[in-house]
Short mmCIF file of C-alpha atoms in Angstrom, two decimals:
data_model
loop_
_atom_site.label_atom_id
_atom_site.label_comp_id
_atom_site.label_asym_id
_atom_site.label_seq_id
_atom_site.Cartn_x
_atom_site.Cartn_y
_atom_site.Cartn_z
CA UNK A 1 0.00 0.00 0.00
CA UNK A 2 1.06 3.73 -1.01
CA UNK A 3 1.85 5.97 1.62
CA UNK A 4 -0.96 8.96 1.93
CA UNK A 5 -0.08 12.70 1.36
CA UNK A 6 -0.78 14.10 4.53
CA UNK A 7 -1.27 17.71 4.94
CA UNK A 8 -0.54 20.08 8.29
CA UNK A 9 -3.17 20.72 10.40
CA UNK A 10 -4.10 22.41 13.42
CA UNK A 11 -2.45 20.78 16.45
CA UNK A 12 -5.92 21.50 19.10
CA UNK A 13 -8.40 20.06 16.61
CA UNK A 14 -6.48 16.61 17.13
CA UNK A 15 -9.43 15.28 18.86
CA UNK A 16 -11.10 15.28 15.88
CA UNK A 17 -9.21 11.95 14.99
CA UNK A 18 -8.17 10.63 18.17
CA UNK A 19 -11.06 11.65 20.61
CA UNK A 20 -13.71 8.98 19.17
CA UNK A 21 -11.33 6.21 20.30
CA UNK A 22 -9.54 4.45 17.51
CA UNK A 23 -6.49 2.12 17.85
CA UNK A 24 -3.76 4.04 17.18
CA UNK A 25 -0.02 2.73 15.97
CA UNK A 26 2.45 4.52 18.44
CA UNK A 27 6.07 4.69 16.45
CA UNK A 28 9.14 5.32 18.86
CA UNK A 29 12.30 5.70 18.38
CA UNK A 30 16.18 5.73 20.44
CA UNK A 31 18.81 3.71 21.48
CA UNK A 32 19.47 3.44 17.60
CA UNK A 33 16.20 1.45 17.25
CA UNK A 34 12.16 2.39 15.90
CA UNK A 35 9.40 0.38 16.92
CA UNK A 36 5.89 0.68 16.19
CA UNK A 37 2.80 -0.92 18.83
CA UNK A 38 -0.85 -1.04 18.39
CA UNK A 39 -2.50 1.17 21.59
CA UNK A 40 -5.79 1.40 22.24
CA UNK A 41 -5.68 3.20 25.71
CA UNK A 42 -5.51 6.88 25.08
CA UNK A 43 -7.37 9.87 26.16
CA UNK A 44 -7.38 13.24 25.25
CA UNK A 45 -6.52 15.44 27.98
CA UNK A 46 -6.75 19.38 26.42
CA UNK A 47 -6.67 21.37 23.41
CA UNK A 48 -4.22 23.78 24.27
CA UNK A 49 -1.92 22.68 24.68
CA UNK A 50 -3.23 19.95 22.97
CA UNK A 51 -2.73 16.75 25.51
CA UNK A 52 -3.08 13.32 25.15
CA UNK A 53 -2.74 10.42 27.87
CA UNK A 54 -1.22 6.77 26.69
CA UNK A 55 -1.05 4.11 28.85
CA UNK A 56 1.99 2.04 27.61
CA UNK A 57 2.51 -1.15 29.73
CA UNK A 58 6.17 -1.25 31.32
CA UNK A 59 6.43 -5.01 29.43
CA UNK A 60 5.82 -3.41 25.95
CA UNK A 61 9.37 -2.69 24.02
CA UNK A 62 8.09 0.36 23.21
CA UNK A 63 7.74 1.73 27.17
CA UNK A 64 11.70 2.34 27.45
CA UNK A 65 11.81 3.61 23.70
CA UNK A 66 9.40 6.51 24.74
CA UNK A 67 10.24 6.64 28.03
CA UNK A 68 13.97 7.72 27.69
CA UNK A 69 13.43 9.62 23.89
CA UNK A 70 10.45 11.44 25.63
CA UNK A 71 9.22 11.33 21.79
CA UNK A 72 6.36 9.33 20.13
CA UNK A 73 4.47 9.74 16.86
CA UNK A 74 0.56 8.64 17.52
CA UNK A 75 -0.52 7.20 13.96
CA UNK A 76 -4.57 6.51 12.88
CA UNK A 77 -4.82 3.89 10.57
CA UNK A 78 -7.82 3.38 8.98
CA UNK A 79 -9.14 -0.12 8.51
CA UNK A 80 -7.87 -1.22 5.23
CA UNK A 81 -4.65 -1.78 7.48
CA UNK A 82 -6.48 -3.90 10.14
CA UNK A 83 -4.65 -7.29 9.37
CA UNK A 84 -1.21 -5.11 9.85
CA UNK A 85 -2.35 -3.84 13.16
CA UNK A 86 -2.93 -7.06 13.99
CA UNK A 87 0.20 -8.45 13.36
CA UNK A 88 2.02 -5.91 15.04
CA UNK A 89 0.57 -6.30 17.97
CA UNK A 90 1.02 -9.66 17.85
CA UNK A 91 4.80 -9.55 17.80
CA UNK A 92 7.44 -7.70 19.55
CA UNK A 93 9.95 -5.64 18.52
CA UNK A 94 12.83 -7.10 20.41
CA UNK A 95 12.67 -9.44 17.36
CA UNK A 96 11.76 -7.56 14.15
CA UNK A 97 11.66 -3.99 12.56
CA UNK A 98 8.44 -4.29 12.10
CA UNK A 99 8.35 -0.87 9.76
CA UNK A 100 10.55 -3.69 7.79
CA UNK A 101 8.44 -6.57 8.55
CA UNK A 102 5.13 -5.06 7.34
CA UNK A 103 5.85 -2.99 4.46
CA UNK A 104 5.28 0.44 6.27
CA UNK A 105 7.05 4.08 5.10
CA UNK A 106 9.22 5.54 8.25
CA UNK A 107 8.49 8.92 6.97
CA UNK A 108 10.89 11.47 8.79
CA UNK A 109 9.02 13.63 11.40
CA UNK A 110 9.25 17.36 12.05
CA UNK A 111 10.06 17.79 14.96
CA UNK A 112 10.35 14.43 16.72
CA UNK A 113 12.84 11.41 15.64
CA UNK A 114 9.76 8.75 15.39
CA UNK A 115 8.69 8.59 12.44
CA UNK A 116 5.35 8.74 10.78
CA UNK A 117 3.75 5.75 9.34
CA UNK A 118 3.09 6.82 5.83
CA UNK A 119 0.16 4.56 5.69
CA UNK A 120 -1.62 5.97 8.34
CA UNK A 121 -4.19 8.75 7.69
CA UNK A 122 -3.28 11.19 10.35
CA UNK A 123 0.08 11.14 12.57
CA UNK A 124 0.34 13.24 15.82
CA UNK A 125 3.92 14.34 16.41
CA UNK A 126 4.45 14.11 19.98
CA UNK A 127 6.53 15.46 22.68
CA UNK A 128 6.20 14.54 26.45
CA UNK A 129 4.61 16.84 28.90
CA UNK A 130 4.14 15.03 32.02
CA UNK A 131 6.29 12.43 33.12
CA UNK A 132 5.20 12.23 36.69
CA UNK A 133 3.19 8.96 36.39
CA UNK A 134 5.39 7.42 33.64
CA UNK A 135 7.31 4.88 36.00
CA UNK A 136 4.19 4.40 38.82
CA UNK A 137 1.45 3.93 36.84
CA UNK A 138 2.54 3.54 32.95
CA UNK A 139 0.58 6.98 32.10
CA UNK A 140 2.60 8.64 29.72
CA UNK A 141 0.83 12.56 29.04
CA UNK A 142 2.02 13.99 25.59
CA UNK A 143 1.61 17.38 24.04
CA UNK A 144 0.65 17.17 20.24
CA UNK A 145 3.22 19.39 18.71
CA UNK A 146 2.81 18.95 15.23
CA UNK A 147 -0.28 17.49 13.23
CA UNK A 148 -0.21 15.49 9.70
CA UNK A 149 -3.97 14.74 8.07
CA UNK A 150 -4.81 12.82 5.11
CA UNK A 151 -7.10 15.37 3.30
CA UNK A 152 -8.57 12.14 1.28
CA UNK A 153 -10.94 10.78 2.86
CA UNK A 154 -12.13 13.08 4.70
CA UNK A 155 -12.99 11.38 7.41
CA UNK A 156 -10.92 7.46 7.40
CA UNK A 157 -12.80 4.57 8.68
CA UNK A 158 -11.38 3.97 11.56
CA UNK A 159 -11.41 0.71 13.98
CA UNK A 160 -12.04 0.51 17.40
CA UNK A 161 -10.88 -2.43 19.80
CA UNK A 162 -13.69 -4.83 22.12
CA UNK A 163 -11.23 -7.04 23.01
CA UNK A 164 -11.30 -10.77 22.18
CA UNK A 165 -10.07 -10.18 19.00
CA UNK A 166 -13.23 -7.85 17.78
CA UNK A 167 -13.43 -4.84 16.57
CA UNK A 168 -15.71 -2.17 16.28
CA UNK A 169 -15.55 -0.28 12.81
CA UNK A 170 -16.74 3.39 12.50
CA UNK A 171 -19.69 3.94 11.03
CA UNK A 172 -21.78 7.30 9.98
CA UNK A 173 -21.41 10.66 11.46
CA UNK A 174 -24.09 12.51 12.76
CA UNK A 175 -23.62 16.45 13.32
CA UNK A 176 -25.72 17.94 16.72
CA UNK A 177 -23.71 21.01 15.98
CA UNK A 178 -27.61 23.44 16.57
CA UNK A 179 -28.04 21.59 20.03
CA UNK A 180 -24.95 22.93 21.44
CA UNK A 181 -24.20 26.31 23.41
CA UNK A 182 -21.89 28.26 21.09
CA UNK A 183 -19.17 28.12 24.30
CA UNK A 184 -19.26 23.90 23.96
CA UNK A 185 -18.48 23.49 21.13
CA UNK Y 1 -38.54 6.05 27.33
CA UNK Y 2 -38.41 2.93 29.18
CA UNK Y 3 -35.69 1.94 31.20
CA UNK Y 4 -33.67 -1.21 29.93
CA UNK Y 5 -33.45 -4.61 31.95
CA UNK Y 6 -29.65 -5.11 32.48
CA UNK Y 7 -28.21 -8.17 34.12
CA UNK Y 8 -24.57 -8.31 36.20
CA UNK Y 9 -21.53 -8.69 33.74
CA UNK Y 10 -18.41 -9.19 34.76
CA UNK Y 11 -15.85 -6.75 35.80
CA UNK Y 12 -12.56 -7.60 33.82
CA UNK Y 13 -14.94 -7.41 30.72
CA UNK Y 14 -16.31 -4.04 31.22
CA UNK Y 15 -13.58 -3.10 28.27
CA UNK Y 16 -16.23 -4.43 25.51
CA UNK Y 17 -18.21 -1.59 25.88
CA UNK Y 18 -15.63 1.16 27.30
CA UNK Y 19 -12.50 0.71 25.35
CA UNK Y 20 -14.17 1.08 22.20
CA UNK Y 21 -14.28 5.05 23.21
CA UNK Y 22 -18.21 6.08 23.45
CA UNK Y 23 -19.10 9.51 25.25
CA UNK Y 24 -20.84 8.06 28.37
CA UNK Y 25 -22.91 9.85 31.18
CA UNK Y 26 -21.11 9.94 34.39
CA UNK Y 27 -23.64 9.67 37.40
CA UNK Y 28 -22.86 11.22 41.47
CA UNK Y 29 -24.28 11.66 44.03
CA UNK Y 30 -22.63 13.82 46.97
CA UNK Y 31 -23.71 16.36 49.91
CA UNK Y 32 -27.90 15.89 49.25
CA UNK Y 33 -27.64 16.25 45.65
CA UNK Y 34 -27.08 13.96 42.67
CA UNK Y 35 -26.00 15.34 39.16
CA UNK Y 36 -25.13 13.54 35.38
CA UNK Y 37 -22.65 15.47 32.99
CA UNK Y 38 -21.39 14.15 29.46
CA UNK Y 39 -18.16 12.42 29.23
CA UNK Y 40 -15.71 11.62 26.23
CA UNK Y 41 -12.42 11.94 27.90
CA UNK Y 42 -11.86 8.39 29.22
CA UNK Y 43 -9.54 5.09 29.27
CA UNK Y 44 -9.10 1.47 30.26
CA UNK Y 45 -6.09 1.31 32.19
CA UNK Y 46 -6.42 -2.66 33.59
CA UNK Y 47 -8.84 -5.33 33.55
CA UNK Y 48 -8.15 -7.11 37.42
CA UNK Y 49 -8.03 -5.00 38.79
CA UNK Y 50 -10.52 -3.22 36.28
CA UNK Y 51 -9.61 0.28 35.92
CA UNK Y 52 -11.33 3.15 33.86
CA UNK Y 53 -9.57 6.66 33.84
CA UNK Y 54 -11.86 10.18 33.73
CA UNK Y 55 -10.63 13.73 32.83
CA UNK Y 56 -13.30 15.52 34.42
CA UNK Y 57 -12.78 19.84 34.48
CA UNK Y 58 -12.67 21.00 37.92
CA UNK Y 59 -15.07 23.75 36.56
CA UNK Y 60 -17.86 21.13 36.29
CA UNK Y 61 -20.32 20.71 38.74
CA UNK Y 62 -19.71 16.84 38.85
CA UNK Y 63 -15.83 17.30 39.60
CA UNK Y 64 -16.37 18.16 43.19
CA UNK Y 65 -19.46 15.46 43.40
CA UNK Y 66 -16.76 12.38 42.05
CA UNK Y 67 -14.16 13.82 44.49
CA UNK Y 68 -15.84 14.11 47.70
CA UNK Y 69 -18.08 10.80 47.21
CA UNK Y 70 -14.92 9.04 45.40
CA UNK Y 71 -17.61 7.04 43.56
CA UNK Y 72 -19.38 7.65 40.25
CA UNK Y 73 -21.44 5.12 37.72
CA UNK Y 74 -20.02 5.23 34.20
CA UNK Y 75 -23.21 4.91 32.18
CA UNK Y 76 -23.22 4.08 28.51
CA UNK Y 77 -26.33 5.42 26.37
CA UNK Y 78 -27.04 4.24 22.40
CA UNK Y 79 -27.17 6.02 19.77
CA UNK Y 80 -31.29 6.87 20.30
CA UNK Y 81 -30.03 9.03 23.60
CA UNK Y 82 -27.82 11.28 21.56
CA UNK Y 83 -30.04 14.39 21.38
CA UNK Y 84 -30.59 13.99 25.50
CA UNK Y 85 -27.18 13.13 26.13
CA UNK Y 86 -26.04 16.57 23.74
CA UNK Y 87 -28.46 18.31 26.23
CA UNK Y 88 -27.13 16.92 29.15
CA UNK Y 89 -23.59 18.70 28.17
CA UNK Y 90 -25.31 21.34 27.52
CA UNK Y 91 -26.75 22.46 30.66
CA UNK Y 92 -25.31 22.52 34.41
CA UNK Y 93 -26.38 20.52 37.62
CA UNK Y 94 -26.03 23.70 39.50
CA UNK Y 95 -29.44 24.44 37.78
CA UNK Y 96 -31.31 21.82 36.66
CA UNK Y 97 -31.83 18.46 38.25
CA UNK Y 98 -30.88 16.14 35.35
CA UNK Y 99 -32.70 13.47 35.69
CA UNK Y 100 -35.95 15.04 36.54
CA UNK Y 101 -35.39 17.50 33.80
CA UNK Y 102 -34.24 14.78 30.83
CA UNK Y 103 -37.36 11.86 32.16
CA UNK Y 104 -33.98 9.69 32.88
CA UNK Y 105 -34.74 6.47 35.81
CA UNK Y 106 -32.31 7.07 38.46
CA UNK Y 107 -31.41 3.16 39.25
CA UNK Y 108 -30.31 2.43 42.60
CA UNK Y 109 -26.57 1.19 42.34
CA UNK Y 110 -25.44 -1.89 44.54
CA UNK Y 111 -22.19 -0.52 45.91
CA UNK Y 112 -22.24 3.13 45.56
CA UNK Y 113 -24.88 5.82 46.19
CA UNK Y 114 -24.69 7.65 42.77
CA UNK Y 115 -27.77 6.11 40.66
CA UNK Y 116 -27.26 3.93 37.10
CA UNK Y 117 -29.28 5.76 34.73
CA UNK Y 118 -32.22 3.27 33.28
CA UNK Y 119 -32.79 4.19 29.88
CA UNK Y 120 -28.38 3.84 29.08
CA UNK Y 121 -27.31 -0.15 27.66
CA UNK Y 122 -24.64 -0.34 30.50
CA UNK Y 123 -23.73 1.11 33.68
CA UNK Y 124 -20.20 0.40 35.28
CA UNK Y 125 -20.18 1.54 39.39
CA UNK Y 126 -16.69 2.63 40.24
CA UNK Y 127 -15.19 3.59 43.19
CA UNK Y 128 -12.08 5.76 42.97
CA UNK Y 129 -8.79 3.99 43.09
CA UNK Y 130 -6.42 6.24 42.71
CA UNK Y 131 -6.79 10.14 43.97
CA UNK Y 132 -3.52 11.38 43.77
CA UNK Y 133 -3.88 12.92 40.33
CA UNK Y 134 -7.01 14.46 41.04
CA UNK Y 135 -6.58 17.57 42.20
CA UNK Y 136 -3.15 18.43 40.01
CA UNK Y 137 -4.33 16.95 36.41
CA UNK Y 138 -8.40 16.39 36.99
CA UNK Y 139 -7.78 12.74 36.45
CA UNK Y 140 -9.59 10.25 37.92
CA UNK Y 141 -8.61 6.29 38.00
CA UNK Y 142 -12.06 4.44 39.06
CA UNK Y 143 -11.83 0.87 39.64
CA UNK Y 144 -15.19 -0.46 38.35
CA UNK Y 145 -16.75 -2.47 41.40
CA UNK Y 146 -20.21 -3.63 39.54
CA UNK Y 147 -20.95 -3.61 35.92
CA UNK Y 148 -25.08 -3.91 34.80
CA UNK Y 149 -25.71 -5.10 30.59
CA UNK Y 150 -28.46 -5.12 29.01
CA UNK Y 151 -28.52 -8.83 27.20
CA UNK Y 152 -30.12 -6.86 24.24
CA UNK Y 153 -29.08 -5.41 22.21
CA UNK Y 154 -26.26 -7.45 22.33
CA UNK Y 155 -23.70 -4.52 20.99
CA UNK Y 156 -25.55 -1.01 21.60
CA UNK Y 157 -25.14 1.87 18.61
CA UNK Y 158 -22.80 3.82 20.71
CA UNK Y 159 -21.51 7.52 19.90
CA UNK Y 160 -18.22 9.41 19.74
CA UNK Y 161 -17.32 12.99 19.98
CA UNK Y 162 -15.15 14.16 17.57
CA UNK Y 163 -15.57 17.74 18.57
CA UNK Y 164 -17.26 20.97 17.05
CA UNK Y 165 -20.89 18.92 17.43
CA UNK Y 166 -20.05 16.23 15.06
CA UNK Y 167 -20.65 12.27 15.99
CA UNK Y 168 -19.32 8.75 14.84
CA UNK Y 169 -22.17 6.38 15.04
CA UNK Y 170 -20.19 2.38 15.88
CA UNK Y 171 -20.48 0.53 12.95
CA UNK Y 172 -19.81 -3.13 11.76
CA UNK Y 173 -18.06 -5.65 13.96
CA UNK Y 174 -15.25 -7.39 12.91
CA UNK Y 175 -13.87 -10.44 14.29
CA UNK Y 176 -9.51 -11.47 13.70
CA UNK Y 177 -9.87 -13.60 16.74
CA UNK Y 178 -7.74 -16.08 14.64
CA UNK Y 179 -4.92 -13.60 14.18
CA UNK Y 180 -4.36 -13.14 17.65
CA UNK Y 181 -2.13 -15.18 19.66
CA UNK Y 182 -3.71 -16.72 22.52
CA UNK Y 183 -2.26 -14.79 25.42
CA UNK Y 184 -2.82 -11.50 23.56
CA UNK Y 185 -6.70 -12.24 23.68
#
């Protein structure tokens, strides 16, 4: 699969892609290494600056890679690349490159030495903001610093974890946009 | 509408329904008064013990009712609550008695004293596990005690936010139960 021309886009209107709950592809890199891991535990914490919480279990290679870089690039696929998410978090990458191993573009960041997935239809450059709760509780809370978007589509289909191996796909959207005080939205 | 029959569910599985990212009504109940607000900003952070994290604003009027009770029921409404559940977020509990206001069934809970709201497909009672990031970052980490289903629907059309009044309606699932290795199910 081609990698997507992604465009720039406004850091605090990440939630757009992140805040209904996807599974994202986290790419790390130091120590002379990049790894990628499938995450579905994330939250959006703020728009500005534009925060988002990860928990990344102290057993996953990628904790010490964005632990001691302080660096992560937060990737949405959308689900023509389900089987490859998958896979990659079905493997580790104390054993493969799995950029390698999957046919995936490392496309050089900004402002960050993870790279983007070039697959992926939005990446979220990311720098860490809050390490207080890295090492006690696996709560990593990054500041989005830079923003790549796919402008085609518009909006991707994007796929949402159940566990037991299911998945949740995205369906329709639905605006409420006359329902809402002009100061919520 | 009427309120939906759920049965108990267990714990460690409450991720089917919260991982997948819906917005969810948080329900408390603190000093004589109970209150509802709108949530999107959550995350599974462990199944056993089962953990949910909240970002709830200290501005709300629910922030002080979660941190003085420490308990809250995370409730999760389909897709044919969304205009209620927009109005909910749109209105405060310093005014307005929510449930009286919205014609929602305030459930008695088993463990805690906030109230399941009837009419949502699932309601998860949490007690709060971990305070210590409460009053610095707004974030709660609940430990779900009790979780009530409704056997049907089996999967409920939940809703995301993705900001500026726009929805994702859940769409297909999507089983790759045969991709995973065992011990990552």
């Amino acid at each position: 699969m081609k990698p997507l021309r992604k465009l720039d886009y406004p850091v605090d209107q990440a939630r757009r892609f992140l805040e209904p709950g996807p599974i994202v592809l986290v790419s790390t890199a130091a120590h002379g290494q990049r790894n990628l891991m499938t995450l579905g535990w994330h939250m959006v914490m703020g728009f500005s600056p534009s925060l988002l919480a990860t928990y990344i279990w102290n057993e996953n290679h990628s904790f010490a890679l964005a632990r001691d870089s302080r660096q992560c690039v937060i990737n949405v696929p959308g689900v023509e690349l389900l089987d490859t998410v998958v896979d990659i978090g079905n493997c580790s990458g104390r054993e493969v490159d799995k950029f390698a191993r999957f046919g995936l573009d490392a496309v050089p960041a900004h402002d960050v030495a993870a790279p983007l997935v070039g697959q992926c239809h939005s990446s979220f450059e990311c720098r860490l903001h809050d390490d207080s709760q890295v090492q006690a509780d696996n709560l990593f809370i990054w500041e989005i610093v830079r923003a790549h978007v796919a402008p085609r589509p518009k909006l991707p289909r994007t796929f949402h974890y159940r566990g037991d191996g299911r998945f949740m796909v995205s369906g329709q959207e639905i605006s409420r946009r006359r329902r809402f005080k002009p100061d919520m939205l």
